[in-house]
Structures are given as C-alpha cells and as structure tokens.
mmCIF file of C-alpha atoms in Angstrom:
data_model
loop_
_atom_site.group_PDB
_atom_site.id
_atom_site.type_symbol
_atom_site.label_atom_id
_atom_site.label_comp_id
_atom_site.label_asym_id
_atom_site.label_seq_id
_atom_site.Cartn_x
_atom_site.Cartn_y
_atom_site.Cartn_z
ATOM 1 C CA UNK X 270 6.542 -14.215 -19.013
ATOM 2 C CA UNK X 271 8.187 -11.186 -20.885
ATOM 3 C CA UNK X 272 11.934 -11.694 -21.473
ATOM 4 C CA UNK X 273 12.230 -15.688 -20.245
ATOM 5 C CA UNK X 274 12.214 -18.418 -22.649
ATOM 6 C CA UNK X 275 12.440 -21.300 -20.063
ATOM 7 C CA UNK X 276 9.183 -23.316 -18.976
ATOM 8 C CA UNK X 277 11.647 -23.576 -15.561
ATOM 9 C CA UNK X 278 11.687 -19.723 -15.433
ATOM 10 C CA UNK X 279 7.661 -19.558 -15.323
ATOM 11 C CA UNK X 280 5.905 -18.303 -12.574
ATOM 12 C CA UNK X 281 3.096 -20.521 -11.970
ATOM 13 C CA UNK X 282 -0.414 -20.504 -10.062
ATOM 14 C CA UNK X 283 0.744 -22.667 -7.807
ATOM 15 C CA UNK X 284 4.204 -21.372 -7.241
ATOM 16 C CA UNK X 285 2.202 -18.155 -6.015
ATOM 17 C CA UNK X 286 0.209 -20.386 -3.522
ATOM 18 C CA UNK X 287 2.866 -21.910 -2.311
ATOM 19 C CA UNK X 288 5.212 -19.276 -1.925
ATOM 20 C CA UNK X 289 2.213 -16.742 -0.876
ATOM 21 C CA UNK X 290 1.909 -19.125 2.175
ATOM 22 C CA UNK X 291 5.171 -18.660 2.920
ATOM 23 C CA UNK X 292 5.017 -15.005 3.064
ATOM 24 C CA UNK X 293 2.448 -15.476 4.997
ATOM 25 C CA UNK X 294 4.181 -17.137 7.668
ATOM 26 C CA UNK X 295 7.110 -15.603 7.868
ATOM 27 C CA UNK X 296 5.463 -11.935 8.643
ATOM 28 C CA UNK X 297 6.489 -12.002 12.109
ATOM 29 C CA UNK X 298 6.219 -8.597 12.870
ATOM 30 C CA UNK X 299 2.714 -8.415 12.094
ATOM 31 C CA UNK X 300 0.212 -7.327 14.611
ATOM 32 C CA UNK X 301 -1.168 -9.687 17.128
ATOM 33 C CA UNK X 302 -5.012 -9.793 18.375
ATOM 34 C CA UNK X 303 -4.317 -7.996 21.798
ATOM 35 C CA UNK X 304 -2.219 -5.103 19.295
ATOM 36 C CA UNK X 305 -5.123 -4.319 17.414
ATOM 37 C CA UNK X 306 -9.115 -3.361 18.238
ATOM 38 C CA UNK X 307 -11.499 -2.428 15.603
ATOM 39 C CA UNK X 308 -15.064 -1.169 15.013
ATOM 40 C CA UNK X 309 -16.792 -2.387 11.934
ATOM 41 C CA UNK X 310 -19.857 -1.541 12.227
ATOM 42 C CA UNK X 311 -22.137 -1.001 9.509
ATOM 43 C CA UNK X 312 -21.566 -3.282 6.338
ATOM 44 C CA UNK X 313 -22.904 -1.823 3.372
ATOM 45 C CA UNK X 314 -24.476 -3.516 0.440
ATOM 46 C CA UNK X 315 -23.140 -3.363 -2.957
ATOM 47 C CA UNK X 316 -26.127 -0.518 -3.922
ATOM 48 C CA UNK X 317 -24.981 1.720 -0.903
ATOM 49 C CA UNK X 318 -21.176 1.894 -1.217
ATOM 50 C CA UNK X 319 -21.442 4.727 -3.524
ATOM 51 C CA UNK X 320 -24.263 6.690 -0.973
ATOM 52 C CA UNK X 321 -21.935 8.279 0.499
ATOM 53 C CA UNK X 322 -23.644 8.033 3.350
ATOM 54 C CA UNK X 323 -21.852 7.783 7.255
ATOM 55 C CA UNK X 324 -23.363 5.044 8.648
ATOM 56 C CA UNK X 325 -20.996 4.295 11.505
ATOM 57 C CA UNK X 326 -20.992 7.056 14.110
ATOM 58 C CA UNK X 327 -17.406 6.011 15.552
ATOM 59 C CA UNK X 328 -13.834 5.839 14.162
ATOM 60 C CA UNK X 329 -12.319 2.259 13.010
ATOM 61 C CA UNK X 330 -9.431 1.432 15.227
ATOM 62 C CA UNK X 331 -10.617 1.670 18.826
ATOM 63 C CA UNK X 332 -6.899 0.674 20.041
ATOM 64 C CA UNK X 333 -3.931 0.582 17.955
ATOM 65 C CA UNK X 334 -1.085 -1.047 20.036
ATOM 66 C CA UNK X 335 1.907 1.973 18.740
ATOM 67 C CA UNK X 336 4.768 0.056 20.230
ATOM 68 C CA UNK X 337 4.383 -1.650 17.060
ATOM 69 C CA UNK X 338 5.644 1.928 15.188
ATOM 70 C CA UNK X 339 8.514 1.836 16.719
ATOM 71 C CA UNK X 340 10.039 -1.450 14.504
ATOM 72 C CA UNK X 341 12.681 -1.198 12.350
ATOM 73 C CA UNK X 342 10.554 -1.402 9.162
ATOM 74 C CA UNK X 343 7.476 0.627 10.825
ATOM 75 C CA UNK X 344 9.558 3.581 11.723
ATOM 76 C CA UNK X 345 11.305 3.471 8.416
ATOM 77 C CA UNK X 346 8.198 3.125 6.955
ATOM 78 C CA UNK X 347 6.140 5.734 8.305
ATOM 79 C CA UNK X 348 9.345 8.285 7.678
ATOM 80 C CA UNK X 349 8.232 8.114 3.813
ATOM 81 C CA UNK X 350 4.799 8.789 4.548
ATOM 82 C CA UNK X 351 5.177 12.919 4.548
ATOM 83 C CA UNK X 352 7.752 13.096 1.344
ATOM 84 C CA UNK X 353 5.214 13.991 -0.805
ATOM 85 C CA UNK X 354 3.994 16.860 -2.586
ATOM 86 C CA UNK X 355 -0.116 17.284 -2.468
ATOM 87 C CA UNK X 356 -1.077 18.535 -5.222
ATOM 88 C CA UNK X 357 -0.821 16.578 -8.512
ATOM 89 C CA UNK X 358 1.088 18.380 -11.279
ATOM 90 C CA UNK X 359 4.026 19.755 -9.184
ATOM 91 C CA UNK X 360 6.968 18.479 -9.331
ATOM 92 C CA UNK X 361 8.364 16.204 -6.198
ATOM 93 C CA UNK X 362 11.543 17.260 -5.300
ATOM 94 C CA UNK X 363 13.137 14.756 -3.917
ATOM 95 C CA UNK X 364 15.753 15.737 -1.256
ATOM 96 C CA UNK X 365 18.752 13.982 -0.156
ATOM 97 C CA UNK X 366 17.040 13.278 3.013
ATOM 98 C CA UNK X 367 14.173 11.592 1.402
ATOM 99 C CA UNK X 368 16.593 9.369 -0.566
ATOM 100 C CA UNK X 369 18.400 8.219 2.174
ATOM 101 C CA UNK X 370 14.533 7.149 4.016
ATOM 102 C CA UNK X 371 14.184 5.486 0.900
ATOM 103 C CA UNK X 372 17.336 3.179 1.513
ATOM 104 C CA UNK X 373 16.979 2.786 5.154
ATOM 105 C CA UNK X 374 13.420 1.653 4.202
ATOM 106 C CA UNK X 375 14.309 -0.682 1.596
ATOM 107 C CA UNK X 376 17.324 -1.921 4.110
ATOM 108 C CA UNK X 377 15.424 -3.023 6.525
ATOM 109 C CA UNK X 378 12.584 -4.580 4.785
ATOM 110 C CA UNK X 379 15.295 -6.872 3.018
ATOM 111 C CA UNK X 380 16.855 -7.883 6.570
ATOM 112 C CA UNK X 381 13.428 -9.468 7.215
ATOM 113 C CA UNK X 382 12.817 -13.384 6.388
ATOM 114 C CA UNK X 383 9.715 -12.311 4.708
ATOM 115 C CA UNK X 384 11.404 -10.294 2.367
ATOM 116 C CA UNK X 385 14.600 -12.656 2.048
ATOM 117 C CA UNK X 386 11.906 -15.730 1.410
ATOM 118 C CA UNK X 387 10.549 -13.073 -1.634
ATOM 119 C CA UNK X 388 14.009 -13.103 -3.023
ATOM 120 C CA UNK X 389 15.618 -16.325 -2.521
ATOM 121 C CA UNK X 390 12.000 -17.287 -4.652
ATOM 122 C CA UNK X 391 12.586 -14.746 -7.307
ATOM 123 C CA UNK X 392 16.248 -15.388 -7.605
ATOM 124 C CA UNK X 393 15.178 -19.529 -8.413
ATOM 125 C CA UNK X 394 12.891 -17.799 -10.808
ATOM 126 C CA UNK X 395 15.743 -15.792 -12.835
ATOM 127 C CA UNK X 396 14.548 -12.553 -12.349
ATOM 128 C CA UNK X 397 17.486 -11.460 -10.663
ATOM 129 C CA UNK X 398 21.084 -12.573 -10.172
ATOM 130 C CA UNK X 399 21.337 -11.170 -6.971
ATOM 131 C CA UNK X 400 19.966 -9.182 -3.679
ATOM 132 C CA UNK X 401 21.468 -5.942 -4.598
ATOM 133 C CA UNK X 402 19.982 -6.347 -8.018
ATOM 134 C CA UNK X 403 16.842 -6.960 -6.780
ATOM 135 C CA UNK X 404 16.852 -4.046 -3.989
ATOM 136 C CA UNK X 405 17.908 -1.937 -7.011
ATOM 137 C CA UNK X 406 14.795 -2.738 -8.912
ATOM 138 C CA UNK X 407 12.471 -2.057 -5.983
ATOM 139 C CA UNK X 408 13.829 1.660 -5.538
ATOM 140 C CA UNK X 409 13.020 1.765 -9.399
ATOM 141 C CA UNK X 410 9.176 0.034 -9.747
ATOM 142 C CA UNK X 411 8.018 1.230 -6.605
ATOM 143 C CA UNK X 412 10.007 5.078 -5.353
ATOM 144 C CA UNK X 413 10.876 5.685 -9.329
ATOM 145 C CA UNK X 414 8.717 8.829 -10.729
ATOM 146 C CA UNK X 415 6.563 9.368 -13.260
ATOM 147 C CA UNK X 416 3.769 11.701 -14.303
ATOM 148 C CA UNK X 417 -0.188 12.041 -13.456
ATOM 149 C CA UNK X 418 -0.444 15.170 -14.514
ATOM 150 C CA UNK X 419 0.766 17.132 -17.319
ATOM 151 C CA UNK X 420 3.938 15.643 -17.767
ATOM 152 C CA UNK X 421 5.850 16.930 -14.217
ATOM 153 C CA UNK X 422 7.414 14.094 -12.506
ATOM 154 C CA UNK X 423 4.856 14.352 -9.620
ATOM 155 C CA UNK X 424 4.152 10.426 -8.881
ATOM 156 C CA UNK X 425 5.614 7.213 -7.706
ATOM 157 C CA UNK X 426 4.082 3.632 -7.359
ATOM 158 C CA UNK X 427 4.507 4.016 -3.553
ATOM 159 C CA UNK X 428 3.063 7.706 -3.067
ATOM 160 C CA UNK X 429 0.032 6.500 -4.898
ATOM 161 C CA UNK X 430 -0.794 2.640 -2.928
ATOM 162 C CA UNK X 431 0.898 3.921 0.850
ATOM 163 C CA UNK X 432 0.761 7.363 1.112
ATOM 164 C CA UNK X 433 -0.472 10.098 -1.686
ATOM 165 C CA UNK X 434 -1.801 13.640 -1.829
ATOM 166 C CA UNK X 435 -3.842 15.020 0.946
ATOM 167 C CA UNK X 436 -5.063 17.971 -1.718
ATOM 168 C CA UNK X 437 -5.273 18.551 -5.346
ATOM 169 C CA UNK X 438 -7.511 21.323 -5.625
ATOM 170 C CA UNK X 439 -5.753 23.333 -8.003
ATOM 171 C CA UNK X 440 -2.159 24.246 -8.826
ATOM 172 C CA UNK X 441 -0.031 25.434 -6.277
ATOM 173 C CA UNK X 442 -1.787 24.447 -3.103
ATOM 174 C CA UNK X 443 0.338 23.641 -0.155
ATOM 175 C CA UNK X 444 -1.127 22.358 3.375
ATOM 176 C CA UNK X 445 -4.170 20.698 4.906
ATOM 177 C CA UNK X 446 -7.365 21.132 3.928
ATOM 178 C CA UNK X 447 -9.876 21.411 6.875
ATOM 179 C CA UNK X 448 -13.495 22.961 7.101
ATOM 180 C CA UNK X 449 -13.181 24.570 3.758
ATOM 181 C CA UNK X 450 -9.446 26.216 4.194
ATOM 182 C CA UNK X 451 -6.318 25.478 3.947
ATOM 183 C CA UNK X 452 -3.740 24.942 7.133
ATOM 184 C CA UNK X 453 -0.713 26.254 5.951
ATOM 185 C CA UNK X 454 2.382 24.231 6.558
ATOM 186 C CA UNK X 455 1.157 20.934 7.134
ATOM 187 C CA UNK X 456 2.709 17.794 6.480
ATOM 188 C CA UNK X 457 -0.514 15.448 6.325
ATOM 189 C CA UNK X 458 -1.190 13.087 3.092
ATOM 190 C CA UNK X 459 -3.679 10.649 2.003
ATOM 191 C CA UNK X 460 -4.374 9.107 -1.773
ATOM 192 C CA UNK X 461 -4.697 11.011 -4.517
ATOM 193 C CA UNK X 462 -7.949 12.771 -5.463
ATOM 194 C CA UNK X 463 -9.617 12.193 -9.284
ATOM 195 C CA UNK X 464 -12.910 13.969 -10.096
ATOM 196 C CA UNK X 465 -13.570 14.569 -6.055
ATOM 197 C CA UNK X 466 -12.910 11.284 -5.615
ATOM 198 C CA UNK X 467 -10.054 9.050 -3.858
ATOM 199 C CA UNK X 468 -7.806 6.861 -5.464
ATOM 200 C CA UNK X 469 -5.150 4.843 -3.934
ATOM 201 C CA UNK X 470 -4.265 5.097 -0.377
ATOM 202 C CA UNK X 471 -4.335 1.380 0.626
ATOM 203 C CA UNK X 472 -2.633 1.058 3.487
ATOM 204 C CA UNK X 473 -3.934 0.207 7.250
ATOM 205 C CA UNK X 474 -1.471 2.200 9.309
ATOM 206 C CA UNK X 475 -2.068 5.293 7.637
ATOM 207 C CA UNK X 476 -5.338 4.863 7.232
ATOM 208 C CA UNK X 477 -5.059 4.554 11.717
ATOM 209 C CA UNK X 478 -2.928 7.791 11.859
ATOM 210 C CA UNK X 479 -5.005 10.201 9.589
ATOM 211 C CA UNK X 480 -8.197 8.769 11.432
ATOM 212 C CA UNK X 481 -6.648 9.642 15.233
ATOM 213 C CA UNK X 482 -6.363 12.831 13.596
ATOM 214 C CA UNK X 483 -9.998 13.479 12.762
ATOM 215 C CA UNK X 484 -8.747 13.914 9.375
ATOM 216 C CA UNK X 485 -10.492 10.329 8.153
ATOM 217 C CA UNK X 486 -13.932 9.616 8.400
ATOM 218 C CA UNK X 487 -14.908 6.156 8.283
ATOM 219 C CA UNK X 488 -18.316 5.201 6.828
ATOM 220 C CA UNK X 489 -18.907 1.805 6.452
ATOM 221 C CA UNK X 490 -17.176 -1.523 5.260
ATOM 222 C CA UNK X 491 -18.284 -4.082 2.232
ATOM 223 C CA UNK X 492 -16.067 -6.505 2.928
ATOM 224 C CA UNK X 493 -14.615 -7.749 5.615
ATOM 225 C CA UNK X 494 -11.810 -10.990 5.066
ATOM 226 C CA UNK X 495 -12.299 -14.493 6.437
ATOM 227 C CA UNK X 496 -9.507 -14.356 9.085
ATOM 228 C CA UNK X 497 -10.337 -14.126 13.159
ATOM 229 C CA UNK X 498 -6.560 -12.960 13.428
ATOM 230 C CA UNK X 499 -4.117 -10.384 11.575
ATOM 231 C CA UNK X 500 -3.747 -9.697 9.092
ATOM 232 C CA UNK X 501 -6.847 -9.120 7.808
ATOM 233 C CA UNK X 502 -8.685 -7.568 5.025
ATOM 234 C CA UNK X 503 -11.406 -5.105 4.943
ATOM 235 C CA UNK X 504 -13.322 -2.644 2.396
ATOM 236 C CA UNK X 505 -13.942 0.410 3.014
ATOM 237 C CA UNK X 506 -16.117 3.056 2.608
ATOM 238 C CA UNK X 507 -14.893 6.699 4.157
ATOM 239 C CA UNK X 508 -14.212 9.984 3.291
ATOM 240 C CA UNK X 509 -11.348 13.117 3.699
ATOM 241 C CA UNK X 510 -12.640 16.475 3.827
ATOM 242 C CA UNK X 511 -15.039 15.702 1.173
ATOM 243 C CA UNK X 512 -13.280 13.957 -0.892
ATOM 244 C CA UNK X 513 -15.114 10.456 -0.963
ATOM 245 C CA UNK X 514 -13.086 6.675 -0.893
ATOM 246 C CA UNK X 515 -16.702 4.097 -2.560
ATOM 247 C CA UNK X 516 -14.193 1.211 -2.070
ATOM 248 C CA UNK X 517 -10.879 0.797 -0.482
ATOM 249 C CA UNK X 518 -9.354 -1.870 0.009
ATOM 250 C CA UNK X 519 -6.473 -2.784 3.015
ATOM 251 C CA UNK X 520 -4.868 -5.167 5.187
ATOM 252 C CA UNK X 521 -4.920 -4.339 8.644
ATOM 253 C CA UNK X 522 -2.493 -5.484 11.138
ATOM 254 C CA UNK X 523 0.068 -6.703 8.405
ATOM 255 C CA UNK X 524 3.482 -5.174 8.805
ATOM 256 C CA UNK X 525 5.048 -2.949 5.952
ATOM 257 C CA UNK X 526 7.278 -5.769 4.661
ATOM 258 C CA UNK X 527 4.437 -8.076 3.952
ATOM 259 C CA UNK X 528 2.364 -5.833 1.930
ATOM 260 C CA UNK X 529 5.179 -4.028 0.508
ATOM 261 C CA UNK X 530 5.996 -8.148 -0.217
ATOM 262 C CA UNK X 531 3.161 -9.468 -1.493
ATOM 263 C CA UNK X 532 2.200 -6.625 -3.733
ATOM 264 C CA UNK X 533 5.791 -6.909 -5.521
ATOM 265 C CA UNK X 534 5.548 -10.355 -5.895
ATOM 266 C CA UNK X 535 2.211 -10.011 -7.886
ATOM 267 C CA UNK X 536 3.351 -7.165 -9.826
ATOM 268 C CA UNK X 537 6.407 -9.024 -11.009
ATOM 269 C CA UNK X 538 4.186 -12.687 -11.268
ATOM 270 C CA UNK X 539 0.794 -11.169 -12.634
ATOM 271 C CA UNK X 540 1.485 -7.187 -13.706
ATOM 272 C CA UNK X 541 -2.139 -5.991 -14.860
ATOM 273 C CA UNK X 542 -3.888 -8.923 -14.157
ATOM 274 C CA UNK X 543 -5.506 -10.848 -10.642
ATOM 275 C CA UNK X 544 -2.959 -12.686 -8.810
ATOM 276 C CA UNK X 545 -4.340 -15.064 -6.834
ATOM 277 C CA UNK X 546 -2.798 -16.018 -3.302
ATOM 278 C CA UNK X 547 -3.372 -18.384 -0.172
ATOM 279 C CA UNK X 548 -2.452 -16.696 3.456
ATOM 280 C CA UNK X 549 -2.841 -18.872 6.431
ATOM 281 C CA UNK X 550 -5.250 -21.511 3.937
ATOM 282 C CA UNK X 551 -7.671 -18.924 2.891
ATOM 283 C CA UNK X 552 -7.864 -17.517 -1.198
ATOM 284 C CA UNK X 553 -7.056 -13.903 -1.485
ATOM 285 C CA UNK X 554 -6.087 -11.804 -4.931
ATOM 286 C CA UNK X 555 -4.315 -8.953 -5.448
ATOM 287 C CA UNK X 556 -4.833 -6.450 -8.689
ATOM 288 C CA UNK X 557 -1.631 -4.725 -9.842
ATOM 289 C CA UNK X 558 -1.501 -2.622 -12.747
ATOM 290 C CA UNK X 559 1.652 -0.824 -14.344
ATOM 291 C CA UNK X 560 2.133 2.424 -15.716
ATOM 292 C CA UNK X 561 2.908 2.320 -19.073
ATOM 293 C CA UNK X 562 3.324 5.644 -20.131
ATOM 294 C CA UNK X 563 6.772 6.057 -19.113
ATOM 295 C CA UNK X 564 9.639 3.011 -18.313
ATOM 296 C CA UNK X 565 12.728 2.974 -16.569
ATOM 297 C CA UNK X 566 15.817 0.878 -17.633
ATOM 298 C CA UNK X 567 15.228 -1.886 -20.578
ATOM 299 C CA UNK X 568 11.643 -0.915 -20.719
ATOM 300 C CA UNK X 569 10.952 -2.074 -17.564
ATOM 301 C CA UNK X 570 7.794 -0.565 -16.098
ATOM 302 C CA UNK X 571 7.058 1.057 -12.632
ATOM 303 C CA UNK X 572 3.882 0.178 -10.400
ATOM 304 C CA UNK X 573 0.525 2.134 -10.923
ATOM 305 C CA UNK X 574 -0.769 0.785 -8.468
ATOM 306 C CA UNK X 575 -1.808 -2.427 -5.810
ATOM 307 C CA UNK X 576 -4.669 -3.491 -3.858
ATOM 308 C CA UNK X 577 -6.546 -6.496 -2.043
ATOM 309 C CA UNK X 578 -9.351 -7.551 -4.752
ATOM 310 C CA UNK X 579 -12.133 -7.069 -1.798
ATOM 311 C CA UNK X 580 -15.014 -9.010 -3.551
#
C-alpha cells in the first residue's frame, strides 16, 4: 500500500476476511427479523433492469420496526440526512449546527465495538497512531467537500453514498420536486441525479423513509443476498419523480456503524478496486472509488463513493 514499506503493515485478503467477520459480528444494533418486513417481488433479469418498467405494484418495506431510529447512532445518523443542498453546483454551506451533527455522529459510531474492532485493526495496521487520529480522518474522507460541478464545493463522500440531492434540475432550485413542480421549502434528499439518472444513494434506511413518503417508487430487484437474516443485500431497481435508479445497491437492516464500517475499511484496504469480504460465512464485495480531483492533507484523498458489488 501507498506510504508503508513494511510487508507487516500490508493489508491482506485474508486480513479483510477475517476482520470483515468480525465486523460482522459485532453489529449489534442491527435489525432483527421481527424489526424488519419486506416485499420483493418481482426480480428482474439482467435485460430488464434498464426497462424502466414498475413491475411491483407495492412499496418495499411492509414494516419497518422505528424504535430502531431512536439509537444513538440512528438518530445521529438520520440528523445528517437533510444537510444538504439539492442541486449540484451550489455551494453547501455548512453551518455550525451541521458540524456539530457531524461530531455527535462520528462520536457515537466510535463508542460502538464495531467501530472500536475497525480501529484497534487499523491501528495494528499503522495507519493511525491513535483514535482521535483516526476519527479525524473520517470527518476528512467521508464529510470533507469537494466539487461535482463547476468547481463550487457542493459534494462530500457521505452526501453522495447516504444521503444526496433530491433535485438538480438547473441552477438555483430549492425544494421537492413532485408531479412536475416544485414544493417550496422542503427538506427531502435522495442521490444525486446525472443525465436523468440516479447515482449514489445506497443506503436502506433512507431508502425506507423517502418510500413511506411516496416519494420512492420501487420497481423491481436483481439481486437479492444469500442471508435469511439482517443484514442483507438487495438490488434495486426504482425511481424518484422520474429520475430512474437501473441498479442500486444496499444493505438492509444493517445499522449505520456497520456500513459506515465496512465501507471505510475497504476504502482504506482496496480504494478503487473490489474488496472482497465474508459476513456471517457468506462472500460479499464492496467497490470504493476515490475522488481524485481534489485531496485533503498529504494528498490524501476523500471517498467518491461505496456500494455492495450486487452481482
């Protein structure tokens, strides 16, 4: 790896299975069968994902148990979800408010075992001296901006995999678009939008929220993981106001910390590249990629993005 000269210091395939099972285990605020009921339905074939076609006639989550919101690092989580401007191109301002979520966030993920098991691994590894070192550099890869548009600071690893832009259809939009018109005021986001399509936006719980709000339309899946409990893994087809998702991938039932774990470890392990995983015995991979037109302290680089390799 970049920066360590020590075969010790390597990261290997089976350090990532190994500690990837460990992860695994210790996400003990994940959701439990009798928290979580979906509907599936229709599983598309590799020729229809991009029909756009809605093939299942009812939402996703038929139950979504939402004591589970009201964690520590679900709350926190879920405060970050609205800090975002919509349109790409305009410039995030970030308030003190929103910094402070960020902390609280980033606290309590780090009082988790999950999260602690991430370091302590990472620390053995050399890649940093210590926990406040480390919760330094996760404020930097993942809440650190950057630009997708013409060179405002309008983007941020996390906006783009959790939470996003709910519209980007021209400069200077503000609010929710609905039935062809805008709904001035409103605080609801999804992934970002490229060439009327969705990008990003991998993430179960708001996935759940937007969809209870008739905002998200499911279609259809492609792919649906090998586990009978949570977390799980699914691809999906769906679409927001329009704006059409061919494949998305996301855990469901997985709390914040583990995804907001698992995809750090694999940026850090594997940037740019597969980085294969076993949770609960099963294979899984994760794609990371980094953004390399801009980077932040000694050329260190912040997260494009994350997602569950669904194939």
């Amino acid at each position: 790896a970049e920066g360590f000269s020590s075969s010790r210091d390597a990261i290997t395939d089976e350090d990532l299975l190994r500690v990837s099972e460990q992860l695994y285990k210790a996400d003990h605020n994940k959701a439990r069968p009798t928290d979580i009921a979906i509907n599936p339905q229709y599983q598309a074939s590799p020729d229809e994902t991009g029909d756009q076609e809605d093939r299942s006639p009812q939402p996703l989550y038929r139950y979504v148990n939402e004591e589970l919101f009201s964690r520590p690092t679900y709350a926190s989580f879920i405060k970050l979800l609205d800090n975002y401007q919509r349109a790409t191109g305009r410039e995030e301002d970030v308030t003190a408010e929103e910094l402070r979520e960020q902390d609280n966030f980033l606290k309590e993920v780090m009082k988790t075992e999950l999260m602690k098991k991430l370091f302590a691994f990472l620390h053995k590894k050399n890649r940093y001296g210590s926990e406040q070192e480390f919760v330094a550099d996760l404020k930097e890869m993942w809440f650190g901006l950057y630009s997708r548009g013409d060179g405002e600071q309008d983007s941020s690893g996390f906006e783009h995999v959790f939470s996003g832009r709910a519209f980007t259809g021209g400069r200077g939009g503000t609010g929710q678009r609905r039935a062809g018109r805008l709904i001035p005021g409103s605080r609801l986001c999804l992934g970002e939008v490229k060439k009327g399509k969705v990008s990003g936006f991998h993430n179960w719980i708001r996935f759940y929220l937007l969809e209870k709000q008739g905002i998200v339309n499911y279609f259809s899946h492609n792919f649906n993981g090998p586990w009978d409990t949570y977390p799980d893994v699914l691809g999906l087809q769906f679409s927001w106001d329009g704006f059409y998702k061919e494949v998305g991938s996301a855990f469901i039932g997985s709390s914040p910390e583990f995804e907001f774990g698992l995809y750090t470890l694999c940026f850090i392990a594997r940037p740019g590249r597969a980085c294969h995983l076993s949770l609960g015995g099963y294979s899984l991979s994760i794609q990371t990629y980094t953004w390399t037109k801009t980077t932040y302290g000694n050329g260190k680089k912040y997260i494009a993005t994350a997602y569950v390799i669904s194939s």
